[in-house]
Short mmCIF file of C-alpha atoms and ligand atoms in Angstrom, two decimals:
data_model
loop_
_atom_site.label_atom_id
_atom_site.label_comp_id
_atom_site.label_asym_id
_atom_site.label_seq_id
_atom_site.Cartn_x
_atom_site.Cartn_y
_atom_site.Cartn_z
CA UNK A 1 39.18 -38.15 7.95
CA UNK A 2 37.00 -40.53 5.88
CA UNK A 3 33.89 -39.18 8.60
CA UNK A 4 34.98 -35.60 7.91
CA UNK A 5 33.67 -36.53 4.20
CA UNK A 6 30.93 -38.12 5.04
CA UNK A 7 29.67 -35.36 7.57
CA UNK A 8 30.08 -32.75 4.58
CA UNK A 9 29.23 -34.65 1.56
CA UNK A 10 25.96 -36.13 -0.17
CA UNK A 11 27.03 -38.68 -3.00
CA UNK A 12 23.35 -37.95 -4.39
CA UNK A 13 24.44 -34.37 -5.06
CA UNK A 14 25.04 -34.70 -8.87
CA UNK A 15 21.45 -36.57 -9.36
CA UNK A 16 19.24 -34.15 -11.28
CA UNK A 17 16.14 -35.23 -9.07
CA UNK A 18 17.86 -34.38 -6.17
CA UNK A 19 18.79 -30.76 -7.13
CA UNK A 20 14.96 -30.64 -8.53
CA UNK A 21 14.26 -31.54 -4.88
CA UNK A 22 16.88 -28.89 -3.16
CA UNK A 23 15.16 -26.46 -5.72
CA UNK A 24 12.06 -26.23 -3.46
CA UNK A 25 13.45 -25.88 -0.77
CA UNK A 26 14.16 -22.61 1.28
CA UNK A 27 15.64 -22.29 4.40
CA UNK A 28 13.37 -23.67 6.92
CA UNK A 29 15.00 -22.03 10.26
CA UNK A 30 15.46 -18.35 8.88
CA UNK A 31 11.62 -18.74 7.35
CA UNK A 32 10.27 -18.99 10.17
CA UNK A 33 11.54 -15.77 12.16
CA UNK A 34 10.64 -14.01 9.26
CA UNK A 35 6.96 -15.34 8.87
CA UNK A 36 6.81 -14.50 12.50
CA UNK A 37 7.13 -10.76 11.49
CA UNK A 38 5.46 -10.92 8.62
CA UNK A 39 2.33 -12.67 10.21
CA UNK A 40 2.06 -10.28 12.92
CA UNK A 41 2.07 -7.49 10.62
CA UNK A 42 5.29 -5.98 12.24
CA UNK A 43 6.93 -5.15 8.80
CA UNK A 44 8.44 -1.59 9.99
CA UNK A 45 9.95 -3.71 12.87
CA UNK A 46 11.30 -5.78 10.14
CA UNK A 47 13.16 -3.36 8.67
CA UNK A 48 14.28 -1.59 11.68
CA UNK A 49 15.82 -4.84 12.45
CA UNK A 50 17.40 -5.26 9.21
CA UNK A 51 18.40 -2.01 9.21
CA UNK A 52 20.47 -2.75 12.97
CA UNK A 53 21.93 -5.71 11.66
CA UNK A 54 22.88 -3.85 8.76
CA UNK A 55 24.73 -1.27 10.73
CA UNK A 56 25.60 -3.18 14.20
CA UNK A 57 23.41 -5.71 15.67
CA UNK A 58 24.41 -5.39 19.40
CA UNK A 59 23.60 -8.52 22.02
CA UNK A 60 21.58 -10.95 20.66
CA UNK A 61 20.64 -11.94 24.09
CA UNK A 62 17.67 -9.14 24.16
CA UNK A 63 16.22 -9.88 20.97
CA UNK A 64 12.83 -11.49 20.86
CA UNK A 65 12.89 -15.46 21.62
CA UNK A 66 12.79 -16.79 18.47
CA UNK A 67 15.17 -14.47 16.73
CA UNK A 68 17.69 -15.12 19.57
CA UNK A 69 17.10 -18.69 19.58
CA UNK A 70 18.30 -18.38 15.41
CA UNK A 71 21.30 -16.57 16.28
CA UNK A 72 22.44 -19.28 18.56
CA UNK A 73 21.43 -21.89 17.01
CA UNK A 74 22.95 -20.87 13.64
CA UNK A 75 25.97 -19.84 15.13
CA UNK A 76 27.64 -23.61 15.81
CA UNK A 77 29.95 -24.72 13.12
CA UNK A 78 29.22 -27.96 11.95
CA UNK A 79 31.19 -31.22 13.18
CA UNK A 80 32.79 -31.29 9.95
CA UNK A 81 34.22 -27.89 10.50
CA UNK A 82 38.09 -28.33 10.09
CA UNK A 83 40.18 -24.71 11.93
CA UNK A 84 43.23 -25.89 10.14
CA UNK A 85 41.79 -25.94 6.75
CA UNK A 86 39.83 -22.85 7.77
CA UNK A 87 42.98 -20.46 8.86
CA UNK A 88 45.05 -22.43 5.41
CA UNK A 89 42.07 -20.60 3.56
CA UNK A 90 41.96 -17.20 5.79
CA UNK A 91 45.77 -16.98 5.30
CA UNK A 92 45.45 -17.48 0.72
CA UNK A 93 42.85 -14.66 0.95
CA UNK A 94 44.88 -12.29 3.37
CA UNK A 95 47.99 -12.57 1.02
CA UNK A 96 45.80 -12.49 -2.00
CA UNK A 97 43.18 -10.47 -1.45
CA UNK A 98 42.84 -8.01 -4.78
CA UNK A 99 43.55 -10.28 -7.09
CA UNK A 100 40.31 -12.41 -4.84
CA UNK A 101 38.54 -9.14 -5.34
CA UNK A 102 38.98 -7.99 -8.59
CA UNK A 103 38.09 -11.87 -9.72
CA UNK A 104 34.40 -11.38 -7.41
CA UNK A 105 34.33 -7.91 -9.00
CA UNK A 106 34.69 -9.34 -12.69
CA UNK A 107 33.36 -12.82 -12.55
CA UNK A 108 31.81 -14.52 -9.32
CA UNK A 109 29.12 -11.68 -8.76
CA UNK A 110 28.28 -11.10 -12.60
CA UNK A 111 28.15 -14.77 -13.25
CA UNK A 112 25.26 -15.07 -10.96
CA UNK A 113 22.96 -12.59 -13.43
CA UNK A 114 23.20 -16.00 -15.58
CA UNK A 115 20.99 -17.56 -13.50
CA UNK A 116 17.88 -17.39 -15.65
CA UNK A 117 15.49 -19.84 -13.12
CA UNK A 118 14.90 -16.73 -10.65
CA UNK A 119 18.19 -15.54 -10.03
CA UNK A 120 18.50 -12.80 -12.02
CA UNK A 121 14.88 -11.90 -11.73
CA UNK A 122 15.42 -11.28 -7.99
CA UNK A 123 18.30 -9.79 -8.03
CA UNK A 124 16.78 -7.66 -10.41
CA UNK A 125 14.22 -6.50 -8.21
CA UNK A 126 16.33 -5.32 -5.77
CA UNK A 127 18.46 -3.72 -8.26
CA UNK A 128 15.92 -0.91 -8.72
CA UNK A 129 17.21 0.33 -5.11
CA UNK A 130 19.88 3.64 -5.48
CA UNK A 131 23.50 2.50 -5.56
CA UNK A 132 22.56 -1.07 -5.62
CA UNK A 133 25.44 -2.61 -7.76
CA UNK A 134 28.04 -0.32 -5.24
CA UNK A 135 26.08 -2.11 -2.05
CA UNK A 136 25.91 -4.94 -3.56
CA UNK A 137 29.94 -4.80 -4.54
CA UNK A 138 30.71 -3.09 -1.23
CA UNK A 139 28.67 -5.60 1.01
CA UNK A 140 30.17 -8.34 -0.63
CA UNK A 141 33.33 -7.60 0.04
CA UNK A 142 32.47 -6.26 3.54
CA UNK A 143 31.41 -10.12 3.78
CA UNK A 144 33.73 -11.86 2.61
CA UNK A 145 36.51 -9.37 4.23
CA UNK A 146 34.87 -10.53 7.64
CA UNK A 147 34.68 -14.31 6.83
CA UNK A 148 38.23 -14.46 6.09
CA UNK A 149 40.25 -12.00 8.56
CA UNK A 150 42.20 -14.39 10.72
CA UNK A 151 39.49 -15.59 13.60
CA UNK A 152 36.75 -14.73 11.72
CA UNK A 153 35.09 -18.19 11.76
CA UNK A 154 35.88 -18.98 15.26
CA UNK A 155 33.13 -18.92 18.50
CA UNK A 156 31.71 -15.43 18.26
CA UNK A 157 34.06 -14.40 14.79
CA UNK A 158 32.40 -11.53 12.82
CA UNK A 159 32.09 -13.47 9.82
CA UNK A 160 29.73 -15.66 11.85
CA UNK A 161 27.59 -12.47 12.98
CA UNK A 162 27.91 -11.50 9.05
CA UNK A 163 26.48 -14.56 7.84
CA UNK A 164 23.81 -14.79 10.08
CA UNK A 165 22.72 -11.16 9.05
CA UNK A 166 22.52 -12.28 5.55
CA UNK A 167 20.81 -15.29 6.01
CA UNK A 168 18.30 -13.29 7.80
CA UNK A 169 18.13 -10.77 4.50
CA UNK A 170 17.63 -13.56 2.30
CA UNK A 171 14.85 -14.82 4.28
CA UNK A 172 13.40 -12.00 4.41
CA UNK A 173 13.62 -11.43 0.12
CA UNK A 174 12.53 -15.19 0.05
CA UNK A 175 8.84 -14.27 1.47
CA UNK A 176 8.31 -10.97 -0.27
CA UNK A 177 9.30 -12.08 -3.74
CA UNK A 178 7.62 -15.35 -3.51
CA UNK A 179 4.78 -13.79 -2.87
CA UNK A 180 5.56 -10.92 -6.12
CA UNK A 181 3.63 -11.17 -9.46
CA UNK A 182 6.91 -12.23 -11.11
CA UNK A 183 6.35 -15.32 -8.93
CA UNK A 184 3.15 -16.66 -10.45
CA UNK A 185 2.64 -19.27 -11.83
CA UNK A 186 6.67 -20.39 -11.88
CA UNK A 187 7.01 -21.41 -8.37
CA UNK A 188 7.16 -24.74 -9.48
CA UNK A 189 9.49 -24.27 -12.44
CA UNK A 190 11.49 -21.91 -10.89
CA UNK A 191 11.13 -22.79 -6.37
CA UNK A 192 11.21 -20.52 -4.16
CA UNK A 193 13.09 -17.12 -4.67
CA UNK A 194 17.03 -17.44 -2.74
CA UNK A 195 16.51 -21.76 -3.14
CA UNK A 196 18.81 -23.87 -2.33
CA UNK A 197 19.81 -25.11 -5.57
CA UNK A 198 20.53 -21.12 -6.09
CA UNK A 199 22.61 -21.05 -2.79
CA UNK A 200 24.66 -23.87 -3.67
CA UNK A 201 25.27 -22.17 -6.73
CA UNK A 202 26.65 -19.19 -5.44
CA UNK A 203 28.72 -20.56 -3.04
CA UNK A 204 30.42 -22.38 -5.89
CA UNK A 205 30.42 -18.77 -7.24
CA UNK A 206 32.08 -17.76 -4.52
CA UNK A 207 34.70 -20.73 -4.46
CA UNK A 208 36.05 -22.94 -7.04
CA UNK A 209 34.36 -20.42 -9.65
CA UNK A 210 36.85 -17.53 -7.83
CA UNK A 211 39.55 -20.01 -7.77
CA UNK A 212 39.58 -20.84 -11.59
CA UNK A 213 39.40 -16.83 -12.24
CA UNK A 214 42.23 -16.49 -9.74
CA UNK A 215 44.28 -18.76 -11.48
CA UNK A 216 42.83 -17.61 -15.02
CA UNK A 217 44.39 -14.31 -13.61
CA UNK A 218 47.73 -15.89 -13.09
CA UNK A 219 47.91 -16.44 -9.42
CA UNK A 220 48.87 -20.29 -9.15
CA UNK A 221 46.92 -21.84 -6.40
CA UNK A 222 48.99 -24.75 -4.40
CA UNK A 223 46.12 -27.70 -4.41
CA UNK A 224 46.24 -27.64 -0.48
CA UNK A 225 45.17 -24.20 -0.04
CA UNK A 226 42.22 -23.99 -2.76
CA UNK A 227 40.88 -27.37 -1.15
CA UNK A 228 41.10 -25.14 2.21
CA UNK A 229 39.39 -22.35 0.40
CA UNK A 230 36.55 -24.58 -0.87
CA UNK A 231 36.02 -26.09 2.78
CA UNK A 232 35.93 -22.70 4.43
CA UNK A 233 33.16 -21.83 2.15
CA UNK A 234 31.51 -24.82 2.56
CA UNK A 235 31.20 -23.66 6.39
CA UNK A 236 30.17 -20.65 5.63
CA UNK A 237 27.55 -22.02 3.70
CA UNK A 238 26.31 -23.85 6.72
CA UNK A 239 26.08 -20.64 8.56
CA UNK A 240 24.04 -19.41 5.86
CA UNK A 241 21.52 -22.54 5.84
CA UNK A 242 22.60 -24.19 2.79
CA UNK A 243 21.24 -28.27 2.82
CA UNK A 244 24.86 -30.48 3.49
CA UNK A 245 23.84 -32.44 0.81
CA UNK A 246 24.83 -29.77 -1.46
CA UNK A 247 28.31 -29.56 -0.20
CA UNK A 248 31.12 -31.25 -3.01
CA UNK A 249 33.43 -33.45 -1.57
CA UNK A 250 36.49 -31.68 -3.03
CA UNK A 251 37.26 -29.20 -6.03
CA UNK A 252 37.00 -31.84 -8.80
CA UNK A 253 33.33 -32.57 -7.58
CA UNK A 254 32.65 -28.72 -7.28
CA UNK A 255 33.59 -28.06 -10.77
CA UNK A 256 31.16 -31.18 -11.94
CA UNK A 257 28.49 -30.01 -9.67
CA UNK A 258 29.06 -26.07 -11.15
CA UNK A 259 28.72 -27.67 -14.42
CA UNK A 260 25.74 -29.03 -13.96
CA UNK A 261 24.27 -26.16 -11.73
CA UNK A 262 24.95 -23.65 -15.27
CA UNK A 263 23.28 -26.78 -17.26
CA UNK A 264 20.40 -26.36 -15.39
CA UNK A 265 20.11 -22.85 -15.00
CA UNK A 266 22.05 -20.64 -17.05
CA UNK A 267 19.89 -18.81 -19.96
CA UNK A 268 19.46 -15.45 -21.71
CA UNK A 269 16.76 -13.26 -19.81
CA UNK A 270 16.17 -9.27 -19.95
CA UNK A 271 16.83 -9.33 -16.63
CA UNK A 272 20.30 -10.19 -16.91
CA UNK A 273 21.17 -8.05 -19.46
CA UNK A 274 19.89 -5.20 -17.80
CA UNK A 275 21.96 -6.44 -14.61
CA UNK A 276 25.44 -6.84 -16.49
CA UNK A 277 24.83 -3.49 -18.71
CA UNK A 278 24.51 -1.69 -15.22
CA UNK A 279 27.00 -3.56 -13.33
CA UNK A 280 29.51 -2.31 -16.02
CA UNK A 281 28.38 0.77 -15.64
CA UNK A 282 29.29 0.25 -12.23
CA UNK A 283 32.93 -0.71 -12.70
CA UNK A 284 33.15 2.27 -15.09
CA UNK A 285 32.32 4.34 -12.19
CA UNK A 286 35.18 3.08 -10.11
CA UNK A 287 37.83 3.69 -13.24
CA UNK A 288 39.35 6.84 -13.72
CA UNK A 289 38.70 8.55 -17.22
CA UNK A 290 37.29 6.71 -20.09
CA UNK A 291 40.33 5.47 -21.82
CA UNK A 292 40.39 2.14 -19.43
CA UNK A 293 36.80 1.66 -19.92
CA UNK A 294 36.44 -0.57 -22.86
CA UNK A 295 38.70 -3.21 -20.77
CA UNK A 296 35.63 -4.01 -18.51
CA UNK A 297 33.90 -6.20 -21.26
CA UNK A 298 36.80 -7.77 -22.13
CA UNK A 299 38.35 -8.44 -18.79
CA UNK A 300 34.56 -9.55 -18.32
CA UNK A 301 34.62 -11.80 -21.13
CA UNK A 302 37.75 -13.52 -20.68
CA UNK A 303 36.71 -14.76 -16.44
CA UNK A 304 33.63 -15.76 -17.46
CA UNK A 305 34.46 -17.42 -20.98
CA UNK A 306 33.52 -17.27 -24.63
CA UNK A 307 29.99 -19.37 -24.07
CA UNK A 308 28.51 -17.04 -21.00
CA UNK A 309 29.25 -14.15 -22.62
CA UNK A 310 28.19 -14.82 -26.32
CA UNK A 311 25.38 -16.97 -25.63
CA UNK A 312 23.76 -15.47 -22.25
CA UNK A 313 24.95 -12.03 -21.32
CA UNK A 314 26.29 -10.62 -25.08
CA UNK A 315 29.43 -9.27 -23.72
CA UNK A 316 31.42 -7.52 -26.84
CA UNK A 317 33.93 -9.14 -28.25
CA UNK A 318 36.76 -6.50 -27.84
CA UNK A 319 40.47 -7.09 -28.29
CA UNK A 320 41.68 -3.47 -27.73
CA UNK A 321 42.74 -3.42 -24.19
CA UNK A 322 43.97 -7.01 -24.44
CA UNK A 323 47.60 -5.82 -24.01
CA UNK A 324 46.63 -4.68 -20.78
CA UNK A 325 44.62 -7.75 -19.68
CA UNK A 326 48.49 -9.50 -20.15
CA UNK A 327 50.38 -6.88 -18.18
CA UNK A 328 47.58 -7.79 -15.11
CA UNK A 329 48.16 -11.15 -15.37
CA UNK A 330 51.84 -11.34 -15.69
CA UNK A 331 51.60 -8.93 -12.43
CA UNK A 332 50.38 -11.50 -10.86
CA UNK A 333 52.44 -14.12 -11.81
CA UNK A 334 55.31 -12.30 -11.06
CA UNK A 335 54.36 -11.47 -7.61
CA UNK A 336 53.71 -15.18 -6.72
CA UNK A 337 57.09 -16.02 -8.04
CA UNK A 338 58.59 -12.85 -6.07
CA UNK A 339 56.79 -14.82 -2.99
CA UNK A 340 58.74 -17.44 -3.67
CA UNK A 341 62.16 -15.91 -4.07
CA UNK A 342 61.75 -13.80 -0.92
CA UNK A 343 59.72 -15.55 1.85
CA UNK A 344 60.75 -12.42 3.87
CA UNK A 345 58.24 -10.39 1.65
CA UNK A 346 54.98 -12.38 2.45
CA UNK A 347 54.50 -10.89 6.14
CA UNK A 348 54.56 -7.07 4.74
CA UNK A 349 52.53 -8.27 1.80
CA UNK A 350 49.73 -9.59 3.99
CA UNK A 351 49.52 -6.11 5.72
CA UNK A 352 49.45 -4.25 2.50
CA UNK A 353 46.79 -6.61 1.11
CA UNK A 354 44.25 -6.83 3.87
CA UNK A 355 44.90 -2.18 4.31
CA UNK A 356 44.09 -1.81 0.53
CA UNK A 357 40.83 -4.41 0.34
CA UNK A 358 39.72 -2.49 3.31
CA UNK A 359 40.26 0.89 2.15
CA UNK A 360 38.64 -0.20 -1.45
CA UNK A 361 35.61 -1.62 0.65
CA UNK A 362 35.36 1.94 2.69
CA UNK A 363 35.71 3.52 -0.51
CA UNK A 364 32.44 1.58 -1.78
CA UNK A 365 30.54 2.29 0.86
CA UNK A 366 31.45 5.85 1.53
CA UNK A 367 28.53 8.28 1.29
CA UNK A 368 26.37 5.55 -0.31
CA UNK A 369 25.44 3.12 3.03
CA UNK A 370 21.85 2.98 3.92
CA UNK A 371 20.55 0.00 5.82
CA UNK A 372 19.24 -3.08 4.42
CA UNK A 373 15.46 -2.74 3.71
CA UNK A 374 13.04 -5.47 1.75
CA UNK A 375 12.16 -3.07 -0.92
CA UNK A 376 8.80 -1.54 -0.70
CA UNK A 377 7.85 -2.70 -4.41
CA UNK A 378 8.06 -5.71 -2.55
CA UNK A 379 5.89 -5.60 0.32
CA UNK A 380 2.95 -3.82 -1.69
CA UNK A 381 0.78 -6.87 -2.90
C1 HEM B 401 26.76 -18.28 -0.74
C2 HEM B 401 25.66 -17.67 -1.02
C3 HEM B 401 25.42 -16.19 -0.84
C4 HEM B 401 26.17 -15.23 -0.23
C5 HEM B 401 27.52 -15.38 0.43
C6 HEM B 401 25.44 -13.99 -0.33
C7 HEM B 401 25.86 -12.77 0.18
C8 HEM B 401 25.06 -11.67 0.27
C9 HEM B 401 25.46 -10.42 0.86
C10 HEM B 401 26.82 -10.15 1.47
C11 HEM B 401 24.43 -9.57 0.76
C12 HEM B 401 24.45 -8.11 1.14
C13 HEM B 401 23.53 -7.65 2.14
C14 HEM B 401 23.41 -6.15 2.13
O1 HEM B 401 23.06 -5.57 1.11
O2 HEM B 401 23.69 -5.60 3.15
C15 HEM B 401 23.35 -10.27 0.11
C16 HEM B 401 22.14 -9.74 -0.19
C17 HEM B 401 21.29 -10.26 -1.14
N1 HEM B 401 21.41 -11.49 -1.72
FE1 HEM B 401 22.79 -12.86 -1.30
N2 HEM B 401 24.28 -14.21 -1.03
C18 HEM B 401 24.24 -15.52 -1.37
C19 HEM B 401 23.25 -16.15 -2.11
C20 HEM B 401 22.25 -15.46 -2.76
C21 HEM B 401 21.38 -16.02 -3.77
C22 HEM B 401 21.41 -17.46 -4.28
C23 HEM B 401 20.55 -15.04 -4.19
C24 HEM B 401 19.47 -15.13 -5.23
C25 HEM B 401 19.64 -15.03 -6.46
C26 HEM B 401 20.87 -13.85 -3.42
C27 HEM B 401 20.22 -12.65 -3.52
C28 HEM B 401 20.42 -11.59 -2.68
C29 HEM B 401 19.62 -10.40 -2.68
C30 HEM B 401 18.43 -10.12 -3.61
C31 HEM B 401 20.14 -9.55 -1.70
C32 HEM B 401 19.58 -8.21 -1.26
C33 HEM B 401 20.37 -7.06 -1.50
C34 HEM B 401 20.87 -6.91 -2.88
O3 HEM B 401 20.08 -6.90 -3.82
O4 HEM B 401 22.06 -6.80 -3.02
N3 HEM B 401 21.92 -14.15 -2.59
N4 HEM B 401 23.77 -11.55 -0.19
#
């Protein structure tokens, strides 16, 4: 056990020079398929490969050498890789799962418009593209729906294939926006676009930042499982290139580390604002009628705290729909406890859970999924 920890954790991680450090830093493996393309002027190529992984990215085994030497290479799970703690995590999210997605729909995705170093700003620039915030939501999900199904980490697991895509897509926004006019002259403040101090950051996002809005939600978490949770996504984040020095040791560390991540990064910028005015013009989108509407700021509001929302993203204070913000989370405390009473119930709840985050996820993308491209305000300097 005590080599698991050392495999997966970097006791430098909470030194400010070394984040500076993981700042700069891209992802050296994915870079350099996607300078290949870039440097051999095969940019439609690009995107007609982006665009197949987007839809379905057949055998790797006839791609080009170097792009099939990435997919096998970032396909191994790392030593440290535990399957027990992996299918502990795959089986919270399965039972769990819209309470997991309405907590990435409310908090972990519009925390990340925080991010004032870059973050928002590219996320912003691919925010121009039609239905963005409903890809965005919907390929999320997709993600993290294929990460977690039961298998979906093993040899050959879609969530593997899934990660790999989007490390690929990253790459791929890494070289164009670096090379954007928003770029100059902060590469050294801000590192390259996608950095890893950024993708540590969202996988926190993605973990113990889910799991406090899970539990703000009223969903307890047994310590166990969330330390499962945090571990599964700290494979993932291998798959998707992130440095192992930025991986916490357990929750406790992650919630220092997240501290110090919004420390560092966290500040009012237009591009944020525009990103969480449209992203809740989003959510309206997905609520029937208007009379639900004002909830989204205050559901908002209360996942991402008083600070955030005041201080970076001015999110209304609203106390109207607060009555129903209770009757959510007592919902969900009262199914846990209904978990508890009847064992017999968790089986058929499982089922029920993973059918309705699928259908929402086909709902998302219905009518509105185009392929991945790097946008062309992008590639035009
Ligand atoms: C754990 C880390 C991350 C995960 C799991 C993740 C996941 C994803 C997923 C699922 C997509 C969707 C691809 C598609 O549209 O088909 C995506 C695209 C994208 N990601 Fe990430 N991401 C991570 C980190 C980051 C970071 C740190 C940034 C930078 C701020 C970023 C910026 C983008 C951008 C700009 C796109 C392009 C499409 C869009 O604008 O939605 N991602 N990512």
């Amino acid at each position: 056990m005590a080599f698991t920890f050392r495999l997966s954790y970097n006791p430098d991680m909470l030194d400010d020079s070394f984040t500076d450090r993981m700042r700069q830093s891209g992802d050296p493996l994915a870079d350099a398929v996607i300078a290949e393309y870039i440097g051999a002027g095969e940019i439609p190529e690009l995107n007609a490969l982006l665009g197949r992984l987007h839809a379905n990215m057949g055998d790797p085994a006839g791609y080009p050498p170097r792009l099939a030497a990435f997919f096998e290479e970032s396909s191994r799970l790392p030593p440290w890789a535990d399957p027990e703690r992996i299918a502990r995590a795959q089986r919270l999210f399965t039972l769990h799962g819209p309470i997991f997605g309405l907590v990435m729909l409310f908090k972990s995705l519009p925390i990340l418009y925080a991010g004032g170093k870059g973050g928002a700003q590219v996320l912003a620039m691919t925010g121009q593209l039609n239905n963005h915030y409903r890809r965005r939501a919907s390929e999320t999900l997709r993600f993290i729906l294929d990460v977690m199904e039961p298998g979906g980490l093993d040899a050959g697991g879609k969530g593997i294939r899934t990660a790999q895509k989007v490390r690929l897509m990253h790459a791929a926004i890494r070289a164009y926006a670096s090379a954007s006019p928003l770029w100059k002259g902060r590469r050294e403040a801000w590192g390259p676009p996608i950095n890893q101090e950024e993708l540590a950051g969202t996988m926190l996002a993605f973990s113990t930042v889910t799991l406090d809005g899970v539990a703000a939600m009223g969903l307890k978490v047994d310590r166990r499982d969330a330390e499962a949770y945090l571990h599964a996504w700290k494979v993932i984040g291998h798959i998707l290139g992130i440095d192992p020095g930025l991986y916490p040791k357990n929750l406790g560390q992650a919630r220092v580390f997240w501290k110090s991540l919004v420390r560092r990064n966290f500040l009012r910028t237009e591009q944020g604002l525009v990103l969480i005015r449209d992203h809740q013009e989003f959510m309206a989108t997905l609520i029937p009628g208007r009379l639900l509407d004002r909830g989204i700021p205050t559901l908002l509001r209360y996942l991402m705290g008083r600070k955030i929302s005041d201080k970076v993203l001015d999110l209304p204070e609203s106390r109207a729909p607060f009555v129903l913000l209770l009757f959510l989370v007592e919902t969900f405390r009262l199914q846990k406890l209904g978990f508890l009473l009847f064992p017999g119930l968790v089986r058929r709840a499982r089922a029920v859970s993973v059918e309705l985050m699928e259908a929402f996820q086909a709902y998302l993308n219905a009518g509105h999924s185009r392929p991945f491209r790097v946008p062309p305000s992008l590639t035009r300097h």
